[in-house]
Amino acid sequence: MNAETPVIQINDLHKAYGSLEVLKGVSLSAPRGHVTSLIGSSGSGKSTLLRCCNLLEDSQQGDVIFKGEPVKWKGTGHHRRPADAKQVLRIRTNLSMVFQQFNLWAHMSILQNVMEAPLTVLGRDRAEVEKAARGYLEKVGIGDKCDAYPAQLSGGQQQRAAIARALCMEPEALLFDEPTSALDPELEQEVVRVIKDLAGEGRTMMIVTHDMKLAADVSDHVVFLHQGLIEEQGPPETLFGAPESERLQGFLSATQAA
Ligand SMILES: Nc1ncnc2c1ncn2[C@@H]1O[C@H](COP(=O)(O)OP(=O)(O)OP(=O)(O)O)[C@@H](O)[C@H]1O
Ligand SMILES: [Mg+2]
């Protein structure tokens, strides 16, 4: 792999739930060190696309390529599944996902939440993982919350804990699905700040967001999905400043009016 090889590449991906076609041939790549944002109306397939990237969802046709390594499949169409469980685990642990609803374990302290996957999935040394976990919690501004439980934190703090947990896997890329949508506006900003810091460090990220300001501020590349197809894509200046497609123009004016 050379520096030009994207961390994630998707070629002509098709995904249906039963007879509902959700992705109708999407091609996309997430180059190393770049922030790629996915925008589009509710139901356009943004979450599905993100989940197909780290193999949380199966797809029926097309390629998913991680650092130049194509996912191996067995079967075809609705019977297509990844053929190599080890490959799936390797890819998934390298593409850490941050969800809208944080998904922290309620019965574990914040520190334990951050340490859990590196210990159990990667089998890393406990002392090293603890040091790293404390460092990432410090980095996202909640170093003082190590011993607290999720229910004792605000939504913004919980989401920052979830970001620290994703970082502690030391992944090749971070995938965010609406990381700020469950938060009140004032808590949203503290999470946006962390995401901006990560973008500034040159981390590879894919972000599904309804927050056009966030997408405009952090992205190198913005992709507008419409009914399972890429309708328009480009640098944020063009996409937000001079959108070509009428659908994108309509989407942007509706979002700005909201
Ligand atoms: N597990 C599932 N089973 C059946 N249909 C699903 C499933 N998940 C999503 N869908 C359908 O797939 C389509 C795309 O959903 P997806 O969640 O990818 O949209 P989205 O762009 O992320 O929307 P939102 O902005 O509301 O989060 C929708 O019509 C949705 O109802
Ligand atoms: Mg979604």
PDB file of C-alpha atoms and ligand atoms in Angstrom:
ATOM      1  CA  MET A   1       0.000   0.000   0.000  1.00  0.00           C
ATOM      2  CA  ASN A   2       1.318   3.459  -0.801  1.00  0.00           C
ATOM      3  CA  ALA A   3       0.218   6.830   0.552  1.00  0.00           C
ATOM      4  CA  GLU A   4      -2.223   7.187  -2.342  1.00  0.00           C
ATOM      5  CA  THR A   5      -4.173   4.047  -1.457  1.00  0.00           C
ATOM      6  CA  PRO A   6      -7.465   5.087   0.174  1.00  0.00           C
ATOM      7  CA  VAL A   7      -8.195   3.732   3.623  1.00  0.00           C
ATOM      8  CA  ILE A   8     -11.678   2.812   2.428  1.00  0.00           C
ATOM      9  CA  GLN A   9     -12.896   2.428  -1.102  1.00  0.00           C
ATOM     10  CA  ILE A  10     -16.347   1.375  -2.237  1.00  0.00           C
ATOM     11  CA  ASN A  11     -17.035   0.463  -5.852  1.00  0.00           C
ATOM     12  CA  ASP A  12     -20.531   0.244  -7.314  1.00  0.00           C
ATOM     13  CA  LEU A  13     -22.083  -0.907  -4.060  1.00  0.00           C
ATOM     14  CA  HIS A  14     -25.635  -2.224  -4.066  1.00  0.00           C
ATOM     15  CA  LYS A  15     -27.573  -2.874  -0.898  1.00  0.00           C
ATOM     16  CA  ALA A  16     -31.222  -3.808  -0.414  1.00  0.00           C
ATOM     17  CA  TYR A  17     -33.279  -4.724   2.608  1.00  0.00           C
ATOM     18  CA  GLY A  18     -35.529  -7.368   1.085  1.00  0.00           C
ATOM     19  CA  SER A  19     -37.061  -5.674  -1.941  1.00  0.00           C
ATOM     20  CA  LEU A  20     -36.183  -2.152  -0.743  1.00  0.00           C
ATOM     21  CA  GLU A  21     -33.162  -0.954  -2.694  1.00  0.00           C
ATOM     22  CA  VAL A  22     -31.242   1.416  -0.442  1.00  0.00           C
ATOM     23  CA  LEU A  23     -27.881   1.758  -2.217  1.00  0.00           C
ATOM     24  CA  LYS A  24     -28.122   1.555  -5.997  1.00  0.00           C
ATOM     25  CA  GLY A  25     -24.488   1.587  -7.094  1.00  0.00           C
ATOM     26  CA  VAL A  26     -22.395   3.888  -4.944  1.00  0.00           C
ATOM     27  CA  SER A  27     -18.665   4.444  -5.445  1.00  0.00           C
ATOM     28  CA  LEU A  28     -16.691   6.390  -2.913  1.00  0.00           C
ATOM     29  CA  SER A  29     -13.250   6.586  -1.415  1.00  0.00           C
ATOM     30  CA  ALA A  30     -11.903   7.913   1.853  1.00  0.00           C
ATOM     31  CA  PRO A  31      -8.297   8.957   1.254  1.00  0.00           C
ATOM     32  CA  ARG A  32      -5.810   8.851   4.110  1.00  0.00           C
ATOM     33  CA  GLY A  33      -5.847  11.993   6.234  1.00  0.00           C
ATOM     34  CA  HIS A  34      -9.026  13.309   4.636  1.00  0.00           C
ATOM     35  CA  VAL A  35     -12.416  14.064   6.124  1.00  0.00           C
ATOM     36  CA  THR A  36     -15.294  12.885   3.933  1.00  0.00           C
ATOM     37  CA  SER A  37     -18.805  13.964   4.899  1.00  0.00           C
ATOM     38  CA  LEU A  38     -22.022  12.303   3.790  1.00  0.00           C
ATOM     39  CA  ILE A  39     -25.089  14.495   3.636  1.00  0.00           C
ATOM     40  CA  GLY A  40     -28.607  13.959   2.304  1.00  0.00           C
ATOM     41  CA  SER A  41     -32.231  13.649   3.286  1.00  0.00           C
ATOM     42  CA  SER A  42     -33.492  11.192   5.845  1.00  0.00           C
ATOM     43  CA  GLY A  43     -33.670   7.745   4.270  1.00  0.00           C
ATOM     44  CA  SER A  44     -31.191   8.525   1.470  1.00  0.00           C
ATOM     45  CA  GLY A  45     -28.908   5.714   2.675  1.00  0.00           C
ATOM     46  CA  LYS A  46     -26.172   7.557   4.592  1.00  0.00           C
ATOM     47  CA  SER A  47     -26.111   5.299   7.661  1.00  0.00           C
ATOM     48  CA  THR A  48     -26.427   2.214   5.494  1.00  0.00           C
ATOM     49  CA  LEU A  49     -23.427   3.279   3.416  1.00  0.00           C
ATOM     50  CA  LEU A  50     -21.331   3.936   6.516  1.00  0.00           C
ATOM     51  CA  ARG A  51     -22.326   0.583   8.011  1.00  0.00           C
ATOM     52  CA  CYS A  52     -21.468  -1.206   4.751  1.00  0.00           C
ATOM     53  CA  CYS A  53     -17.977   0.327   4.918  1.00  0.00           C
ATOM     54  CA  ASN A  54     -17.117  -1.414   8.169  1.00  0.00           C
ATOM     55  CA  LEU A  55     -19.127  -4.517   7.302  1.00  0.00           C
ATOM     56  CA  LEU A  56     -21.800  -4.030   9.942  1.00  0.00           C
ATOM     57  CA  GLU A  57     -24.162  -4.549   6.984  1.00  0.00           C
ATOM     58  CA  ASP A  58     -23.966  -7.025   4.147  1.00  0.00           C
ATOM     59  CA  SER A  59     -24.293  -5.797   0.577  1.00  0.00           C
ATOM     60  CA  GLN A  60     -25.333  -7.692  -2.529  1.00  0.00           C
ATOM     61  CA  GLN A  61     -22.999  -6.366  -5.202  1.00  0.00           C
ATOM     62  CA  GLY A  62     -19.906  -4.223  -5.572  1.00  0.00           C
ATOM     63  CA  ASP A  63     -16.565  -4.038  -3.777  1.00  0.00           C
ATOM     64  CA  VAL A  64     -15.500  -2.891  -0.352  1.00  0.00           C
ATOM     65  CA  ILE A  65     -11.752  -2.334  -0.278  1.00  0.00           C
ATOM     66  CA  PHE A  66      -9.798  -1.597   2.890  1.00  0.00           C
ATOM     67  CA  LYS A  67      -6.279  -0.194   2.317  1.00  0.00           C
ATOM     68  CA  GLY A  68      -6.138  -1.872  -1.080  1.00  0.00           C
ATOM     69  CA  GLU A  69      -7.414  -5.191   0.283  1.00  0.00           C
ATOM     70  CA  PRO A  70     -10.757  -6.232  -1.242  1.00  0.00           C
ATOM     71  CA  VAL A  71     -13.253  -7.900   1.077  1.00  0.00           C
ATOM     72  CA  LYS A  72     -13.585 -11.563   0.129  1.00  0.00           C
ATOM     73  CA  TRP A  73     -17.162 -12.707  -0.387  1.00  0.00           C
ATOM     74  CA  LYS A  74     -18.911 -16.035  -0.624  1.00  0.00           C
ATOM     75  CA  GLY A  75     -22.292 -16.455  -2.311  1.00  0.00           C
ATOM     76  CA  THR A  76     -24.010 -13.893  -4.471  1.00  0.00           C
ATOM     77  CA  GLY A  77     -26.891 -11.430  -4.235  1.00  0.00           C
ATOM     78  CA  HIS A  78     -28.922 -11.753  -1.053  1.00  0.00           C
ATOM     79  CA  HIS A  79     -26.783 -14.743  -0.100  1.00  0.00           C
ATOM     80  CA  ARG A  80     -23.514 -12.807  -0.316  1.00  0.00           C
ATOM     81  CA  ARG A  81     -21.566 -12.765   2.963  1.00  0.00           C
ATOM     82  CA  PRO A  82     -17.949 -11.996   3.860  1.00  0.00           C
ATOM     83  CA  ALA A  83     -15.929 -15.177   3.475  1.00  0.00           C
ATOM     84  CA  ASP A  84     -13.190 -14.478   5.980  1.00  0.00           C
ATOM     85  CA  ALA A  85     -14.169 -13.718   9.595  1.00  0.00           C
ATOM     86  CA  LYS A  86     -10.614 -12.669  10.472  1.00  0.00           C
ATOM     87  CA  GLN A  87     -10.576 -10.172   7.639  1.00  0.00           C
ATOM     88  CA  VAL A  88     -13.902  -8.732   8.831  1.00  0.00           C
ATOM     89  CA  LEU A  89     -12.584  -8.350  12.369  1.00  0.00           C
ATOM     90  CA  ARG A  90      -9.380  -6.712  11.132  1.00  0.00           C
ATOM     91  CA  ILE A  91     -11.314  -4.229   9.019  1.00  0.00           C
ATOM     92  CA  ARG A  92     -13.929  -3.482  11.643  1.00  0.00           C
ATOM     93  CA  THR A  93     -11.395  -2.849  14.393  1.00  0.00           C
ATOM     94  CA  ASN A  94      -9.578  -0.471  12.062  1.00  0.00           C
ATOM     95  CA  LEU A  95     -12.694   1.533  11.250  1.00  0.00           C
ATOM     96  CA  SER A  96     -14.006   2.622  14.642  1.00  0.00           C
ATOM     97  CA  MET A  97     -17.570   3.797  14.648  1.00  0.00           C
ATOM     98  CA  VAL A  98     -19.100   6.545  16.798  1.00  0.00           C
ATOM     99  CA  PHE A  99     -22.895   6.355  16.946  1.00  0.00           C
ATOM    100  CA  GLN A 100     -25.579   8.950  17.539  1.00  0.00           C
ATOM    101  CA  GLN A 101     -26.640   7.226  20.764  1.00  0.00           C
ATOM    102  CA  PHE A 102     -23.092   6.784  22.165  1.00  0.00           C
ATOM    103  CA  ASN A 103     -23.686   3.071  22.994  1.00  0.00           C
ATOM    104  CA  LEU A 104     -21.588   3.144  26.164  1.00  0.00           C
ATOM    105  CA  TRP A 105     -21.894   0.189  28.548  1.00  0.00           C
ATOM    106  CA  ALA A 106     -23.977   1.421  31.499  1.00  0.00           C
ATOM    107  CA  HIS A 107     -22.454  -1.002  34.011  1.00  0.00           C
ATOM    108  CA  MET A 108     -18.854   0.011  33.312  1.00  0.00           C
ATOM    109  CA  SER A 109     -16.981   3.131  34.343  1.00  0.00           C
ATOM    110  CA  ILE A 110     -15.918   5.526  31.614  1.00  0.00           C
ATOM    111  CA  LEU A 111     -12.331   4.274  31.857  1.00  0.00           C
ATOM    112  CA  GLN A 112     -13.489   0.645  31.593  1.00  0.00           C
ATOM    113  CA  ASN A 113     -15.627   1.546  28.586  1.00  0.00           C
ATOM    114  CA  VAL A 114     -12.615   2.983  26.782  1.00  0.00           C
ATOM    115  CA  MET A 115     -10.331   0.071  27.740  1.00  0.00           C
ATOM    116  CA  GLU A 116     -12.717  -2.787  26.989  1.00  0.00           C
ATOM    117  CA  ALA A 117     -12.254  -3.371  23.241  1.00  0.00           C
ATOM    118  CA  PRO A 118      -8.456  -2.879  23.106  1.00  0.00           C
ATOM    119  CA  LEU A 119      -8.165  -5.452  25.918  1.00  0.00           C
ATOM    120  CA  THR A 120     -10.671  -8.035  24.733  1.00  0.00           C
ATOM    121  CA  VAL A 121     -10.625  -7.620  20.952  1.00  0.00           C
ATOM    122  CA  LEU A 122      -6.994  -6.658  20.390  1.00  0.00           C
ATOM    123  CA  GLY A 123      -5.569  -8.470  23.438  1.00  0.00           C
ATOM    124  CA  ARG A 124      -3.321  -5.545  24.318  1.00  0.00           C
ATOM    125  CA  ASP A 125      -1.412  -5.117  27.565  1.00  0.00           C
ATOM    126  CA  ARG A 126      -3.615  -3.755  30.376  1.00  0.00           C
ATOM    127  CA  ALA A 127      -1.163  -1.187  31.743  1.00  0.00           C
ATOM    128  CA  GLU A 128      -0.470   0.227  28.280  1.00  0.00           C
ATOM    129  CA  VAL A 129      -4.154   0.354  27.430  1.00  0.00           C
ATOM    130  CA  GLU A 130      -4.971   2.135  30.684  1.00  0.00           C
ATOM    131  CA  LYS A 131      -2.303   4.747  30.023  1.00  0.00           C
ATOM    132  CA  ALA A 132      -3.593   5.291  26.494  1.00  0.00           C
ATOM    133  CA  ALA A 133      -7.240   5.384  27.638  1.00  0.00           C
ATOM    134  CA  ARG A 134      -6.518   8.044  30.249  1.00  0.00           C
ATOM    135  CA  GLY A 135      -4.652  10.018  27.602  1.00  0.00           C
ATOM    136  CA  TYR A 136      -7.567   9.894  25.137  1.00  0.00           C
ATOM    137  CA  LEU A 137     -10.066  10.869  27.846  1.00  0.00           C
ATOM    138  CA  GLU A 138      -7.799  13.805  28.691  1.00  0.00           C
ATOM    139  CA  LYS A 139      -7.610  14.696  25.007  1.00  0.00           C
ATOM    140  CA  VAL A 140     -11.402  14.924  24.664  1.00  0.00           C
ATOM    141  CA  GLY A 141     -11.569  16.991  27.857  1.00  0.00           C
ATOM    142  CA  ILE A 142     -13.014  14.510  30.359  1.00  0.00           C
ATOM    143  CA  GLY A 143      -9.883  13.192  32.041  1.00  0.00           C
ATOM    144  CA  ASP A 144     -11.579  13.807  35.394  1.00  0.00           C
ATOM    145  CA  LYS A 145     -14.469  11.428  34.567  1.00  0.00           C
ATOM    146  CA  CYS A 146     -12.527   8.137  34.444  1.00  0.00           C
ATOM    147  CA  ASP A 147     -14.314   6.638  37.442  1.00  0.00           C
ATOM    148  CA  ALA A 148     -17.785   7.982  36.662  1.00  0.00           C
ATOM    149  CA  TYR A 149     -20.480   5.831  35.061  1.00  0.00           C
ATOM    150  CA  PRO A 150     -22.166   6.872  31.781  1.00  0.00           C
ATOM    151  CA  ALA A 151     -25.428   7.863  33.527  1.00  0.00           C
ATOM    152  CA  GLN A 152     -23.474  10.411  35.576  1.00  0.00           C
ATOM    153  CA  LEU A 153     -22.278  12.269  32.470  1.00  0.00           C
ATOM    154  CA  SER A 154     -24.009  14.820  30.262  1.00  0.00           C
ATOM    155  CA  GLY A 155     -24.810  13.806  26.689  1.00  0.00           C
ATOM    156  CA  GLY A 156     -21.864  15.798  25.347  1.00  0.00           C
ATOM    157  CA  GLN A 157     -19.521  14.146  27.848  1.00  0.00           C
ATOM    158  CA  GLN A 158     -20.881  10.709  26.974  1.00  0.00           C
ATOM    159  CA  GLN A 159     -20.327  11.347  23.295  1.00  0.00           C
ATOM    160  CA  ARG A 160     -16.767  12.511  23.989  1.00  0.00           C
ATOM    161  CA  ALA A 161     -16.224   9.295  25.983  1.00  0.00           C
ATOM    162  CA  ALA A 162     -17.485   7.357  22.953  1.00  0.00           C
ATOM    163  CA  ILE A 163     -14.961   9.221  20.769  1.00  0.00           C
ATOM    164  CA  ALA A 164     -12.157   8.392  23.248  1.00  0.00           C
ATOM    165  CA  ARG A 165     -13.268   4.760  23.106  1.00  0.00           C
ATOM    166  CA  ALA A 166     -13.058   4.791  19.302  1.00  0.00           C
ATOM    167  CA  LEU A 167      -9.620   6.463  19.417  1.00  0.00           C
ATOM    168  CA  CYS A 168      -8.279   3.924  21.920  1.00  0.00           C
ATOM    169  CA  MET A 169      -8.593   1.243  19.221  1.00  0.00           C
ATOM    170  CA  GLU A 170      -5.988   3.265  17.304  1.00  0.00           C
ATOM    171  CA  PRO A 171      -7.967   2.735  14.118  1.00  0.00           C
ATOM    172  CA  GLU A 172      -7.015   3.674  10.560  1.00  0.00           C
ATOM    173  CA  ALA A 173     -10.203   5.732  10.291  1.00  0.00           C
ATOM    174  CA  LEU A 174     -13.063   6.984  12.431  1.00  0.00           C
ATOM    175  CA  LEU A 175     -16.630   6.676  11.178  1.00  0.00           C
ATOM    176  CA  PHE A 176     -19.195   9.004  12.726  1.00  0.00           C
ATOM    177  CA  ASP A 177     -22.939   8.553  12.300  1.00  0.00           C
ATOM    178  CA  GLU A 178     -24.715  11.764  13.335  1.00  0.00           C
ATOM    179  CA  PRO A 179     -22.406  12.306  16.317  1.00  0.00           C
ATOM    180  CA  THR A 180     -24.158  15.485  17.436  1.00  0.00           C
ATOM    181  CA  SER A 181     -27.819  14.799  16.613  1.00  0.00           C
ATOM    182  CA  ALA A 182     -28.814  13.518  20.047  1.00  0.00           C
ATOM    183  CA  LEU A 183     -27.350  16.553  21.801  1.00  0.00           C
ATOM    184  CA  ASP A 184     -28.707  19.903  22.921  1.00  0.00           C
ATOM    185  CA  PRO A 185     -27.129  22.764  20.945  1.00  0.00           C
ATOM    186  CA  GLU A 186     -24.768  23.857  23.727  1.00  0.00           C
ATOM    187  CA  LEU A 187     -23.497  20.286  24.245  1.00  0.00           C
ATOM    188  CA  GLU A 188     -23.214  19.810  20.501  1.00  0.00           C
ATOM    189  CA  GLN A 189     -20.485  22.438  20.366  1.00  0.00           C
ATOM    190  CA  GLU A 190     -18.155  20.590  22.729  1.00  0.00           C
ATOM    191  CA  VAL A 191     -18.373  17.510  20.495  1.00  0.00           C
ATOM    192  CA  VAL A 192     -17.921  19.597  17.336  1.00  0.00           C
ATOM    193  CA  ARG A 193     -14.750  21.039  18.876  1.00  0.00           C
ATOM    194  CA  VAL A 194     -13.315  17.542  19.435  1.00  0.00           C
ATOM    195  CA  ILE A 195     -14.173  16.502  15.863  1.00  0.00           C
ATOM    196  CA  LYS A 196     -12.509  19.653  14.518  1.00  0.00           C
ATOM    197  CA  ASP A 197      -9.367  18.928  16.562  1.00  0.00           C
ATOM    198  CA  LEU A 198      -9.246  15.402  15.144  1.00  0.00           C
ATOM    199  CA  ALA A 199      -9.690  16.744  11.605  1.00  0.00           C
ATOM    200  CA  GLY A 200      -6.865  19.219  12.266  1.00  0.00           C
ATOM    201  CA  GLU A 201      -4.591  16.323  13.250  1.00  0.00           C
ATOM    202  CA  GLY A 202      -5.112  14.808   9.809  1.00  0.00           C
ATOM    203  CA  ARG A 203      -7.106  11.787  10.918  1.00  0.00           C
ATOM    204  CA  THR A 204      -9.014   9.883   8.283  1.00  0.00           C
ATOM    205  CA  MET A 205     -12.709  10.296   8.982  1.00  0.00           C
ATOM    206  CA  MET A 206     -16.087   9.684   7.401  1.00  0.00           C
ATOM    207  CA  ILE A 207     -18.880  11.709   8.936  1.00  0.00           C
ATOM    208  CA  VAL A 208     -22.605  11.381   8.370  1.00  0.00           C
ATOM    209  CA  THR A 209     -24.136  14.616   9.562  1.00  0.00           C
ATOM    210  CA  HIS A 210     -27.144  16.900   9.388  1.00  0.00           C
ATOM    211  CA  ASP A 211     -24.927  19.744  10.581  1.00  0.00           C
ATOM    212  CA  MET A 212     -24.010  21.580   7.373  1.00  0.00           C
ATOM    213  CA  LYS A 213     -21.785  23.988   9.251  1.00  0.00           C
ATOM    214  CA  LEU A 214     -19.767  21.092  10.650  1.00  0.00           C
ATOM    215  CA  ALA A 215     -19.567  19.494   7.197  1.00  0.00           C
ATOM    216  CA  ALA A 216     -18.472  22.798   5.652  1.00  0.00           C
ATOM    217  CA  ASP A 217     -15.871  23.431   8.359  1.00  0.00           C
ATOM    218  CA  VAL A 218     -14.129  20.058   8.606  1.00  0.00           C
ATOM    219  CA  SER A 219     -14.533  18.285   5.283  1.00  0.00           C
ATOM    220  CA  ASP A 220     -12.092  17.856   2.446  1.00  0.00           C
ATOM    221  CA  HIS A 221     -14.816  16.230   0.405  1.00  0.00           C
ATOM    222  CA  VAL A 222     -18.602  16.265   0.715  1.00  0.00           C
ATOM    223  CA  VAL A 223     -20.904  13.666  -0.797  1.00  0.00           C
ATOM    224  CA  PHE A 224     -24.614  14.351  -1.289  1.00  0.00           C
ATOM    225  CA  LEU A 225     -26.669  11.162  -1.397  1.00  0.00           C
ATOM    226  CA  HIS A 226     -30.130  11.100  -2.891  1.00  0.00           C
ATOM    227  CA  GLN A 227     -32.259   7.960  -2.846  1.00  0.00           C
ATOM    228  CA  GLY A 228     -29.299   5.618  -2.753  1.00  0.00           C
ATOM    229  CA  LEU A 229     -27.159   7.320  -5.379  1.00  0.00           C
ATOM    230  CA  ILE A 230     -24.512  10.022  -5.238  1.00  0.00           C
ATOM    231  CA  GLU A 231     -26.196  13.053  -6.724  1.00  0.00           C
ATOM    232  CA  GLU A 232     -23.275  15.457  -6.372  1.00  0.00           C
ATOM    233  CA  GLN A 233     -19.881  15.512  -4.655  1.00  0.00           C
ATOM    234  CA  GLY A 234     -16.934  17.816  -4.355  1.00  0.00           C
ATOM    235  CA  PRO A 235     -14.986  20.109  -2.062  1.00  0.00           C
ATOM    236  CA  PRO A 236     -17.144  21.909   0.533  1.00  0.00           C
ATOM    237  CA  GLU A 237     -16.612  25.321  -1.090  1.00  0.00           C
ATOM    238  CA  THR A 238     -18.192  24.077  -4.327  1.00  0.00           C
ATOM    239  CA  LEU A 239     -20.832  21.867  -2.815  1.00  0.00           C
ATOM    240  CA  PHE A 240     -22.116  24.484  -0.421  1.00  0.00           C
ATOM    241  CA  GLY A 241     -21.068  27.600  -2.362  1.00  0.00           C
ATOM    242  CA  ALA A 242     -22.108  26.658  -5.887  1.00  0.00           C
ATOM    243  CA  PRO A 243     -24.239  23.505  -5.863  1.00  0.00           C
ATOM    244  CA  GLU A 244     -25.147  22.360  -9.363  1.00  0.00           C
ATOM    245  CA  SER A 245     -27.942  19.887  -8.837  1.00  0.00           C
ATOM    246  CA  GLU A 246     -31.405  21.237  -8.170  1.00  0.00           C
ATOM    247  CA  ARG A 247     -31.967  18.533  -5.591  1.00  0.00           C
ATOM    248  CA  LEU A 248     -28.890  19.630  -3.656  1.00  0.00           C
ATOM    249  CA  GLN A 249     -29.947  23.266  -3.939  1.00  0.00           C
ATOM    250  CA  GLY A 250     -33.359  22.338  -2.556  1.00  0.00           C
ATOM    251  CA  PHE A 251     -31.841  20.245   0.230  1.00  0.00           C
ATOM    252  CA  LEU A 252     -29.498  23.042   1.274  1.00  0.00           C
ATOM    253  CA  SER A 253     -32.159  25.733   1.308  1.00  0.00           C
ATOM    254  CA  ALA A 254     -34.457  23.447   3.344  1.00  0.00           C
ATOM    255  CA  THR A 255     -31.657  22.796   5.869  1.00  0.00           C
ATOM    256  CA  GLN A 256     -30.765  26.457   6.160  1.00  0.00           C
ATOM    257  CA  ALA A 257     -34.405  27.370   6.688  1.00  0.00           C
ATOM    258  CA  ALA A 258     -34.720  24.794   9.496  1.00  0.00           C
TER     259      ALA A 258
HETATM  260  N1  LIG B   1     -32.437  -2.746   9.132  1.00  0.00           N
HETATM  261  C1  LIG B   1     -33.243  -2.268   8.196  1.00  0.00           C
HETATM  262  N2  LIG B   1     -34.248  -2.996   7.661  1.00  0.00           N
HETATM  263  C2  LIG B   1     -35.061  -2.519   6.699  1.00  0.00           C
HETATM  264  N3  LIG B   1     -34.932  -1.288   6.163  1.00  0.00           N
HETATM  265  C3  LIG B   1     -33.973  -0.503   6.640  1.00  0.00           C
HETATM  266  C4  LIG B   1     -33.067  -0.930   7.672  1.00  0.00           C
HETATM  267  N4  LIG B   1     -32.205   0.080   7.940  1.00  0.00           N
HETATM  268  C5  LIG B   1     -32.542   1.079   7.113  1.00  0.00           C
HETATM  269  N5  LIG B   1     -33.582   0.743   6.329  1.00  0.00           N
HETATM  270  C6  LIG B   1     -34.209   1.588   5.283  1.00  0.00           C
HETATM  271  O1  LIG B   1     -33.189   1.961   4.386  1.00  0.00           O
HETATM  272  C7  LIG B   1     -33.364   3.306   3.947  1.00  0.00           C
HETATM  273  C8  LIG B   1     -32.097   4.086   4.222  1.00  0.00           C
HETATM  274  O2  LIG B   1     -31.886   4.143   5.619  1.00  0.00           O
HETATM  275  P1  LIG B   1     -30.631   4.852   6.272  1.00  0.00           P
HETATM  276  O3  LIG B   1     -30.735   4.590   7.726  1.00  0.00           O
HETATM  277  O4  LIG B   1     -29.391   4.423   5.590  1.00  0.00           O
HETATM  278  O5  LIG B   1     -30.935   6.378   5.921  1.00  0.00           O
HETATM  279  P2  LIG B   1     -30.208   7.702   6.408  1.00  0.00           P
HETATM  280  O6  LIG B   1     -29.821   8.451   5.191  1.00  0.00           O
HETATM  281  O7  LIG B   1     -29.139   7.365   7.382  1.00  0.00           O
HETATM  282  O8  LIG B   1     -31.410   8.469   7.135  1.00  0.00           O
HETATM  283  P3  LIG B   1     -31.424   9.381   8.468  1.00  0.00           P
HETATM  284  O9  LIG B   1     -30.928  10.737   8.050  1.00  0.00           O
HETATM  285  O10 LIG B   1     -32.876   9.419   8.849  1.00  0.00           O
HETATM  286  O11 LIG B   1     -30.574   8.725   9.504  1.00  0.00           O
HETATM  287  C9  LIG B   1     -34.594   3.816   4.676  1.00  0.00           C
HETATM  288  O12 LIG B   1     -35.690   3.710   3.792  1.00  0.00           O
HETATM  289  C10 LIG B   1     -34.737   2.879   5.850  1.00  0.00           C
HETATM  290  O13 LIG B   1     -36.085   2.764   6.223  1.00  0.00           O
HETATM  291 MG    MG B   2     -28.895   7.680   9.414  1.00  0.00          MG
END
